[in-house]
XYZ file of C-alpha atoms in Angstrom:
657
model
C 101.426 59.869 93.513
C 97.575 61.105 94.024
C 97.470 64.725 92.574
C 93.947 65.512 92.302
C 90.538 63.288 93.037
C 90.552 62.231 89.565
C 94.447 61.413 89.569
C 93.275 59.420 92.337
C 91.974 56.504 89.354
C 95.018 57.745 87.094
C 97.242 57.288 89.013
C 96.028 53.936 90.350
C 95.896 52.827 87.173
C 99.968 53.686 86.553
C 100.599 51.497 89.538
C 99.013 48.759 88.642
C 100.696 48.188 85.339
C 103.801 48.055 87.600
C 102.810 45.832 90.409
C 102.000 41.956 90.417
C 98.232 41.273 90.178
C 98.437 40.375 94.106
C 98.330 44.238 94.565
C 96.590 45.739 92.644
C 93.835 47.213 94.175
C 90.193 49.446 92.671
C 90.818 52.782 93.324
C 86.900 55.061 93.567
C 86.940 58.131 90.991
C 86.727 61.457 92.851
C 85.988 60.691 96.229
C 85.930 63.413 99.323
C 88.833 64.074 101.976
C 89.314 61.713 104.018
C 90.886 61.361 107.580
C 90.757 57.916 108.940
C 90.915 57.753 113.074
C 93.405 54.957 113.573
C 93.420 53.276 117.046
C 97.449 52.561 116.044
C 99.853 55.378 117.641
C 103.784 54.321 118.612
C 105.268 54.621 122.431
C 106.965 57.834 121.865
C 102.999 59.434 120.476
C 101.684 58.274 124.216
C 103.917 60.276 126.066
C 103.927 63.416 123.510
C 101.736 66.567 125.888
C 102.393 70.112 124.785
C 104.662 70.623 127.613
C 107.788 67.947 125.180
C 106.371 68.456 121.821
C 109.678 69.171 119.621
C 112.017 70.982 122.303
C 114.911 70.546 120.423
C 116.860 73.693 118.815
C 115.130 72.840 115.313
C 118.345 74.244 113.126
C 121.542 72.085 114.276
C 123.908 73.870 111.379
C 123.370 77.193 111.954
C 122.886 77.657 115.905
C 122.143 80.761 118.384
C 122.488 80.678 122.201
C 119.141 82.395 122.410
C 115.901 81.484 120.994
C 112.497 80.877 122.289
C 110.202 77.358 120.678
C 106.694 78.711 120.183
C 105.445 74.947 119.954
C 102.352 73.621 122.033
C 98.954 74.786 123.031
C 97.480 77.259 119.969
C 94.147 77.946 119.067
C 92.243 76.814 116.112
C 89.657 77.252 114.016
C 88.831 75.794 109.937
C 86.765 78.088 107.845
C 85.622 78.821 104.274
C 87.840 80.913 101.579
C 86.481 84.424 101.307
C 85.550 84.735 104.588
C 87.070 87.259 107.836
C 89.138 85.859 110.385
C 86.990 83.813 112.904
C 86.032 86.157 116.039
C 85.658 82.306 117.730
C 88.144 80.002 117.244
C 87.222 75.849 117.523
C 89.539 74.812 120.392
C 93.362 73.958 120.930
C 95.655 72.516 118.462
C 99.543 70.933 119.639
C 102.299 72.367 117.315
C 103.831 71.652 115.530
C 101.501 68.505 114.484
C 99.479 69.091 111.291
C 95.449 69.217 111.696
C 94.859 65.651 110.463
C 97.459 63.855 112.669
C 95.818 62.175 115.473
C 99.066 64.226 118.229
C 97.663 66.976 117.242
C 94.739 66.647 119.157
C 91.977 68.173 116.071
C 92.481 65.580 113.337
C 90.396 66.865 110.839
C 90.195 66.979 106.783
C 90.743 69.842 105.369
C 89.614 70.803 101.902
C 90.658 72.901 99.092
C 88.598 75.993 99.804
C 89.513 75.486 103.774
C 91.417 78.501 105.315
C 92.824 76.700 109.003
C 93.629 79.614 111.091
C 96.058 79.245 113.822
C 96.648 82.293 116.955
C 98.806 81.878 120.532
C 100.234 84.842 122.193
C 103.626 85.696 122.784
C 105.570 87.757 124.958
C 109.503 88.742 123.912
C 112.195 87.819 126.843
C 113.530 90.578 128.434
C 116.983 90.047 127.488
C 116.186 90.615 123.787
C 115.769 94.209 123.769
C 117.772 96.068 121.135
C 117.677 93.052 119.336
C 115.881 92.078 115.520
C 113.270 89.870 116.220
C 113.263 86.650 114.022
C 110.480 84.559 113.656
C 111.151 81.128 112.516
C 108.948 78.046 110.616
C 110.573 74.710 110.209
C 107.367 73.859 107.436
C 103.802 75.144 106.859
C 101.849 73.178 103.821
C 101.540 74.941 101.872
C 100.561 78.479 101.600
C 100.972 80.450 104.843
C 100.302 84.279 105.797
C 101.388 85.517 109.103
C 100.138 88.248 110.995
C 102.053 90.046 114.392
C 99.297 91.905 116.654
C 96.777 93.028 113.687
C 100.522 93.954 111.426
C 100.605 91.159 107.836
C 104.313 90.793 108.084
C 104.321 88.489 105.011
C 103.364 85.201 103.431
C 105.032 82.123 102.161
C 104.532 78.924 99.715
C 106.016 75.718 99.674
C 104.987 72.678 102.059
C 108.640 71.495 103.087
C 110.546 74.571 103.114
C 112.085 76.628 106.116
C 111.279 80.224 106.243
C 110.916 83.486 108.844
C 110.805 86.819 108.902
C 112.020 89.996 110.670
C 108.832 90.833 112.943
C 110.009 93.806 114.975
C 108.367 96.537 113.629
C 105.520 95.131 114.686
C 106.231 93.934 118.615
C 104.681 95.612 121.634
C 105.766 95.513 125.276
C 103.747 92.686 127.498
C 101.941 89.753 125.582
C 101.939 90.114 120.939
C 99.250 87.891 119.314
C 100.942 85.748 115.880
C 98.116 85.124 114.418
C 98.699 82.273 111.147
C 96.519 81.170 107.983
C 96.933 78.242 106.302
C 95.633 77.093 102.590
C 96.504 73.753 101.248
C 94.855 72.155 98.463
C 96.377 68.986 98.801
C 95.788 66.210 95.892
C 93.411 69.102 93.919
C 96.447 71.803 93.236
C 100.287 71.004 91.379
C 102.213 71.939 93.995
C 104.740 69.448 94.826
C 103.186 67.588 98.264
C 104.703 63.639 97.831
C 102.365 61.145 99.044
C 99.093 63.234 100.364
C 96.153 62.512 99.069
C 92.505 64.001 100.416
C 91.961 60.239 99.959
C 94.480 57.890 101.670
C 94.300 54.308 100.454
C 97.368 51.962 98.816
C 100.482 53.668 98.435
C 98.981 57.561 98.373
C 98.452 59.259 102.358
C 97.214 61.102 104.675
C 97.222 64.611 104.012
C 99.129 67.431 105.873
C 97.868 70.495 106.238
C 99.214 73.621 108.606
C 102.028 73.739 110.615
C 104.054 70.642 110.969
C 107.719 71.798 111.879
C 108.812 73.891 114.815
C 107.634 77.163 115.074
C 110.741 79.607 117.362
C 112.085 83.151 117.863
C 115.098 84.249 118.232
C 116.842 87.332 118.845
C 119.660 88.707 116.198
C 121.139 92.070 115.644
C 120.325 94.244 112.580
C 123.106 93.000 110.391
C 123.562 88.922 111.171
C 124.586 85.722 109.622
C 121.819 84.409 107.100
C 124.154 81.282 105.629
C 126.686 79.232 105.755
C 128.048 76.776 103.343
C 130.407 74.554 103.648
C 132.128 72.469 101.645
C 134.682 69.853 101.951
C 137.850 68.881 99.770
C 139.680 65.655 100.821
C 141.548 65.904 98.037
C 143.464 69.079 98.786
C 143.147 68.861 102.329
C 140.154 71.769 102.617
C 137.520 72.907 104.014
C 135.607 75.592 101.684
C 132.755 77.863 103.562
C 130.349 80.852 101.484
C 129.091 82.819 104.150
C 126.310 85.325 103.775
C 124.581 88.459 105.940
C 121.005 89.267 105.447
C 121.932 92.142 103.195
C 125.134 94.154 102.078
C 127.677 94.767 104.463
C 130.404 97.070 104.625
C 134.623 97.694 104.676
C 134.413 97.222 108.512
C 132.041 94.016 108.424
C 134.131 90.464 109.047
C 134.019 86.896 109.213
C 135.835 84.909 111.571
C 135.441 81.233 110.350
C 136.529 78.475 113.093
C 137.084 74.544 112.488
C 138.110 72.871 115.313
C 138.157 69.044 116.462
C 137.359 67.487 119.560
C 137.649 71.437 121.462
C 140.544 71.831 119.767
C 141.453 74.298 117.346
C 142.633 74.137 113.216
C 142.189 76.126 111.349
C 141.210 79.895 111.180
C 140.632 82.795 109.445
C 139.443 86.724 108.802
C 137.528 87.446 105.733
C 135.476 90.526 104.463
C 131.973 90.072 105.287
C 129.608 88.048 102.234
C 133.090 86.028 101.044
C 133.940 82.988 100.436
C 136.709 82.005 102.863
C 139.230 78.319 102.519
C 140.568 77.006 105.449
C 143.471 73.848 105.802
C 142.023 70.984 107.068
C 145.377 68.350 107.453
C 145.401 65.039 108.190
C 141.748 65.270 108.123
C 139.990 62.427 109.613
C 137.366 61.592 106.580
C 133.662 60.715 107.365
C 131.847 57.571 106.632
C 129.592 55.504 107.512
C 131.197 53.293 110.124
C 133.259 56.420 111.248
C 131.065 59.126 111.811
C 132.978 61.743 112.803
C 131.917 65.608 112.923
C 134.303 68.825 113.192
C 133.034 71.902 114.886
C 132.401 75.039 112.942
C 131.978 78.281 114.437
C 130.583 81.645 112.454
C 131.422 84.887 113.876
C 129.856 88.365 112.628
C 132.867 90.484 113.761
C 133.920 94.678 113.336
C 137.486 95.040 111.837
C 139.400 98.358 111.920
C 139.194 100.043 108.517
C 141.771 97.740 106.583
C 141.680 100.897 104.271
C 141.513 103.188 106.318
C 145.827 104.881 105.644
C 145.611 104.388 101.454
C 146.170 107.052 99.342
C 142.386 106.673 97.827
C 141.022 104.607 99.917
C 137.691 104.240 98.890
C 139.480 103.190 95.391
C 141.850 101.003 96.994
C 138.639 98.947 98.212
C 137.293 98.615 94.962
C 139.886 97.617 93.730
C 140.815 94.708 95.926
C 137.053 93.015 96.203
C 136.779 89.437 95.792
C 140.712 88.958 94.945
C 143.586 87.797 96.701
C 144.657 90.570 97.704
C 141.506 91.407 99.481
C 141.834 87.937 101.251
C 145.237 88.589 102.942
C 144.222 92.789 104.106
C 140.837 91.079 106.059
C 143.154 88.066 107.356
C 145.196 90.114 108.948
C 142.900 93.061 109.846
C 142.866 93.858 113.566
C 138.986 93.324 115.411
C 137.535 95.624 117.609
C 134.942 94.896 120.044
C 133.597 91.563 120.655
C 131.305 89.320 117.533
C 128.128 90.943 116.745
C 126.461 88.046 115.653
C 127.465 84.145 116.133
C 126.556 80.924 115.310
C 127.720 77.198 115.006
C 127.635 74.102 113.120
C 129.656 71.415 112.064
C 131.164 69.651 109.246
C 132.646 66.288 107.863
C 135.554 65.769 105.468
C 133.582 63.355 102.920
C 133.678 63.211 99.364
C 131.123 61.994 96.608
C 132.243 60.865 93.744
C 131.256 58.507 91.121
C 134.770 56.724 89.417
C 136.422 53.458 88.709
C 134.755 50.578 90.761
C 135.562 46.450 90.926
C 133.866 45.985 87.256
C 136.546 46.961 84.464
C 134.201 49.761 82.661
C 131.270 50.347 84.593
C 131.439 52.895 87.032
C 130.522 53.011 90.740
C 129.272 55.926 93.333
C 132.763 56.066 95.421
C 132.990 57.950 99.139
C 136.151 58.802 99.919
C 137.583 57.858 96.393
C 136.646 54.047 97.208
C 133.854 51.996 96.169
C 130.885 51.604 98.500
C 128.372 49.493 97.810
C 124.786 51.350 98.930
C 122.566 49.512 100.546
C 119.308 51.403 101.585
C 115.567 51.231 102.472
C 113.517 53.205 101.173
C 112.095 55.566 103.778
C 109.010 57.306 103.463
C 109.471 59.158 107.436
C 105.218 58.509 108.285
C 104.038 57.915 111.422
C 100.525 56.680 112.392
C 100.029 59.270 115.260
C 102.162 62.313 113.689
C 101.690 61.688 109.704
C 104.746 63.436 108.446
C 105.823 65.175 111.875
C 107.690 62.263 113.946
C 106.318 62.368 117.637
C 110.012 63.163 119.195
C 113.269 62.822 118.242
C 113.589 59.834 119.853
C 111.209 58.421 117.919
C 113.227 59.533 114.225
C 116.552 58.395 114.973
C 115.124 55.103 116.120
C 114.473 53.894 112.730
C 117.770 55.054 111.584
C 119.338 52.683 114.636
C 117.266 49.737 113.396
C 118.257 50.571 109.545
C 121.645 50.502 111.316
C 121.405 47.122 113.445
C 119.859 45.603 110.318
C 123.388 46.451 107.938
C 122.266 49.057 106.106
C 124.434 51.747 105.684
C 122.117 54.371 102.950
C 118.323 55.268 103.212
C 116.422 57.116 100.699
C 114.243 59.485 101.629
C 111.249 59.023 99.831
C 109.793 62.255 98.508
C 109.428 63.756 101.662
C 111.842 66.217 103.947
C 111.887 65.396 107.160
C 112.921 67.881 110.063
C 116.517 69.455 110.358
C 116.800 67.062 113.229
C 117.249 64.219 111.335
C 119.646 64.764 109.080
C 121.706 65.768 112.294
C 120.647 62.320 113.727
C 121.637 60.894 110.388
C 125.089 62.989 110.388
C 126.300 61.808 113.941
C 124.859 57.867 113.297
C 126.546 57.610 109.930
C 123.301 56.996 107.403
C 124.352 57.746 103.839
C 121.055 59.452 102.669
C 119.427 59.897 99.243
C 117.257 62.506 99.437
C 114.090 62.652 97.225
C 112.015 65.964 95.780
C 108.715 65.791 97.052
C 107.284 65.794 93.529
C 103.676 67.755 92.442
C 102.025 67.508 88.938
C 98.349 66.351 88.283
C 96.827 63.755 86.660
C 97.780 64.846 83.060
C 101.356 65.193 84.195
C 101.680 61.896 85.262
C 104.126 60.059 82.835
C 103.356 55.850 83.230
C 105.995 53.160 83.045
C 105.483 52.840 79.149
C 105.851 57.097 78.206
C 107.736 58.161 75.732
C 108.240 62.277 76.387
C 108.006 64.139 79.038
C 105.130 66.148 81.004
C 104.257 69.670 80.072
C 103.565 72.674 82.388
C 102.982 76.257 82.613
C 105.846 78.715 83.746
C 104.056 78.917 86.790
C 104.205 75.464 88.067
C 107.704 74.917 87.241
C 108.672 77.956 88.841
C 106.874 76.841 91.698
C 108.476 73.342 91.408
C 111.771 74.712 91.251
C 111.377 77.159 93.640
C 111.158 74.668 96.224
C 113.713 72.308 94.629
C 116.744 75.243 94.988
C 114.819 75.809 98.653
C 115.250 72.340 99.800
C 118.904 72.015 98.571
C 119.827 75.590 100.593
C 117.674 73.789 103.445
C 119.804 70.960 103.448
C 123.242 71.101 101.930
C 125.046 71.281 105.355
C 124.290 68.111 105.591
C 127.391 65.790 105.146
C 125.543 62.491 105.333
C 122.494 63.753 101.942
C 125.120 62.008 99.176
C 122.745 61.941 96.229
C 119.747 64.297 94.713
C 117.145 62.563 92.938
C 115.837 65.217 91.079
C 112.086 62.348 90.060
C 110.804 59.579 91.164
C 109.116 57.488 88.730
C 107.683 60.281 86.430
C 105.628 61.476 88.710
C 105.225 65.709 87.406
C 108.982 64.685 85.950
C 109.375 67.183 83.346
C 112.899 68.934 81.638
C 114.897 66.179 83.690
C 118.152 67.279 82.001
C 117.760 71.094 82.650
C 116.549 70.222 86.962
C 119.664 67.748 86.490
C 122.085 70.608 85.667
C 120.268 73.444 88.085
C 120.815 70.861 91.054
C 124.205 69.610 89.534
C 125.071 73.535 89.686
C 124.126 74.275 92.612
C 125.935 71.476 94.767
C 128.579 70.016 92.722
C 129.727 68.346 96.064
C 126.904 65.931 95.435
C 125.513 62.547 92.868
C 122.649 63.738 90.955
C 120.018 60.941 90.212
C 117.751 63.070 87.719
C 115.053 59.708 87.331
C 114.785 57.486 89.818
C 112.836 54.830 87.797
C 111.188 54.137 84.641
C 111.441 57.101 82.288
C 115.519 58.050 81.980
C 115.951 60.784 79.821
C 118.441 63.151 81.214
C 122.337 60.775 80.886
C 124.723 63.738 80.140
C 123.106 64.869 83.644
C 122.337 61.898 85.891
C 124.702 59.980 87.887
C 122.832 56.689 87.395
C 120.732 54.375 85.658
C 117.971 53.771 88.190
C 115.546 51.172 88.217
C 112.670 49.726 89.780
C 112.320 46.307 90.162
C 109.719 44.626 92.077
C 109.773 40.720 90.438
C 111.155 37.752 92.696
C 114.570 37.891 91.459
C 115.568 41.883 90.834
C 116.751 42.909 87.536
C 119.816 43.929 85.840
C 119.963 47.430 85.267
C 121.793 48.443 81.868
C 125.405 48.550 81.793
C 126.805 52.062 81.723
C 130.207 53.556 80.149
C 129.647 56.811 82.135
C 127.213 56.247 84.800
C 126.745 53.703 87.676
C 123.819 51.345 87.948
C 121.655 51.111 90.582
C 118.011 49.992 91.507
C 116.332 52.548 93.146
C 113.706 50.612 94.595
C 113.205 46.439 94.634
C 111.641 44.062 97.744
C 107.976 45.076 98.295
C 106.994 42.220 100.995
C 104.319 42.198 102.920
C 103.314 40.704 105.815
C 100.486 41.937 107.877
C 101.018 41.797 111.766
C 98.631 41.148 114.177
C 97.392 44.262 116.425
C 99.524 46.637 114.038
C 97.848 47.323 111.315
C 96.477 51.207 110.774
C 93.189 50.045 109.128
C 92.189 47.054 110.314
C 89.250 45.414 108.952
C 90.713 46.235 105.585
C 92.792 43.848 102.749
C 96.801 45.584 103.047
C 98.875 45.066 100.156
C 102.359 44.791 99.528
C 104.052 43.684 96.214
C 104.203 39.861 97.452
C 102.481 38.794 100.369
C 104.908 36.434 102.656
C 102.445 33.926 104.726
C 104.483 34.222 107.755
C 107.704 35.832 109.476
C 109.552 32.266 107.502
C 108.141 33.139 104.100
C 109.307 36.549 104.891
C 112.700 35.965 105.144
C 113.060 33.246 102.937
C 111.485 35.539 99.942
C 113.669 38.600 101.557
C 116.710 36.217 100.738
C 116.340 35.581 97.806
C 115.950 39.511 96.934
C 119.090 40.175 98.782
C 121.638 36.970 97.252
C 120.563 38.647 94.051
C 121.641 41.889 94.938
C 124.919 40.902 95.860
C 125.234 38.717 93.177
C 124.751 42.193 90.758
C 127.726 43.694 93.544
C 129.979 41.295 92.617
C 128.997 40.302 88.682
C 127.503 43.077 87.256
C 129.298 46.169 88.845
C 125.681 47.723 90.817
C 126.820 50.424 93.080
C 123.392 50.340 95.280
C 120.663 49.107 96.003
C 116.992 50.228 97.912
C 114.540 47.433 99.527
C 111.415 48.930 99.664
C 110.574 49.606 102.989
C 111.788 50.993 106.132
C 108.587 50.320 107.735
C 104.412 49.639 107.306
C 102.494 53.004 105.714
C 99.399 53.017 106.289
C 97.347 50.568 104.067
C 101.163 49.023 102.502
C 102.620 46.264 105.317
C 105.570 45.611 103.240
C 108.332 47.097 106.018
C 110.326 45.640 107.820
C 109.037 47.831 110.798
C 105.589 47.718 111.408
C 104.148 50.925 110.959
C 104.230 51.388 115.065
C 107.607 50.555 114.759
C 106.340 48.089 117.379
C 107.657 44.903 115.940
C 110.251 43.676 113.503
C 109.115 41.522 110.458
C 112.574 40.196 110.877
C 114.999 40.501 113.220
C 118.145 43.175 112.726
C 120.852 40.385 113.291
C 119.396 38.369 110.864
C 119.068 41.104 108.416
C 122.946 42.221 109.387
C 123.875 38.445 108.369
C 122.055 38.766 105.018
C 123.787 41.547 104.015
C 127.002 41.475 105.484
C 129.146 39.487 102.066
C 128.342 43.255 100.933
C 130.879 44.738 102.757
C 132.595 41.927 103.897
C 133.844 39.038 100.716
C 133.534 35.602 101.886
C 130.849 36.055 104.271
C 128.346 33.387 104.698
C 124.967 35.152 105.305
C 123.171 31.950 106.255
C 125.992 30.150 108.860
C 124.357 29.078 111.675
C 121.266 28.802 110.604
């Protein structure tokens, strides 16, 4: 990917080495920032207004009843670094769409020495009196500083992670002023940013700068629930739950965790605050792509009567009981006093992903719920011609998953992008497995090529930042059962110390499998659960066998087909790894590739394959759908018929063709 103006040429050369001659393109060195003002849009984008822009509750796994959406029209200005906050703003921007996007109403380039200034006013609802007010950001790319009523609130670095501040001390009655300043070096920095570049071309796309996910307020008690981490254990029939508050708790602070099925309580327990809870889930209804069943989970912060009040040495008894079975039993029978202080709702699924014996002796496979399930996926980049990284709406976002399900896919690889949380909720309820990539970072000399024999070297500061964003991503997304794989590196783009990073990920979340290196330089065999190759040949290559790891094809396909009237940049030659002459040729080429995937699944023990890609993206035309999602290049029913032998052996994919 493009990581700087000078890297644009170097990374393009690396790409050239990996693709057929037909897909090779000359890329200029040291271009200026570009925002191409395409005429292409989506039907959902055409319906976006300041009043309906992203109105859904943005955090589906920790829902509170009261909240205030701050999306809509904000004032904005772009000024150079080192200059004061502008006294006069330059216009209006529609949040949560990035400055470069059409839907923002701005569509301007942002240079590394630019600073984006946002401003809006808000009033705190009267019935929030006496509560603390949290200001939440879904994501801001890349570095944000926040002021409320002229008082500095805090700052955050990281283009994909959620963050927030308690702004209670800075509030006043009536209107309040919120100001946000954002800096984004894009491809002039080393920070994680995926495929964004100042000069979009080929596989490198338009930058996304500023606020690009929902901004909202919510009232909470001074002590409140900050995190709920639920992990299913289908082998033991239990749900393991860690509940963290925003700070340390007293002995009279407790949490009640309740699991429900179809509206009926099936398990509940009370534990001391900031502790682990374990709930029995008998005869569990297992989640799978064919049956995406979800249980409800309610977490409440309570006050209990001091459980150690009658002890002879009260303080010593409480101290000695910490993190013991005695403490758990004591709080399970504690007397609750009054109403809950805080309450959040979410959900969970009983499912398990692991590596185990597959259908081919000696070749491990990826298992779902202790059984081999071939994961048939697409490379899904989540870009939109009108919203860029921000989908025009949740309906638009979910439509991609609906299409893939109809086309016979049960998995997608969310390629070096983190989606809004609602996306993963949609995948959970619709039944779509997700491989979640970490957005790549680095600069030109940290770009590992297909022929490299060692990994990149980073400064301690750059490594710290990458690891912080990696752990933030896992923290934000680990509650979503659809995510079954964490992908740490893609094709060596900023790849360093894969073994350490894969072990870090596995340590944080042992309930999922880890793909340390998708494609190219495989250097973490003891820490990665997969051997992953990328193969864009007419007939996909076979991954090397492994006695300890599943074998997968992390990328294949890449059949290009331009569709007139649905091209991002008209008058310019677009590309794919192969270019089909028409729709029939497209489907013929697709069958050739997919027949080999079926053969490898049956004869080689292949566990998963990821087709490039769900949609066209900017100059790329190798999607199953056009960039505006207006046309499919092959009927989804035909694609599903071709894929049927993967899950139904003996089915003839060409019957009736």
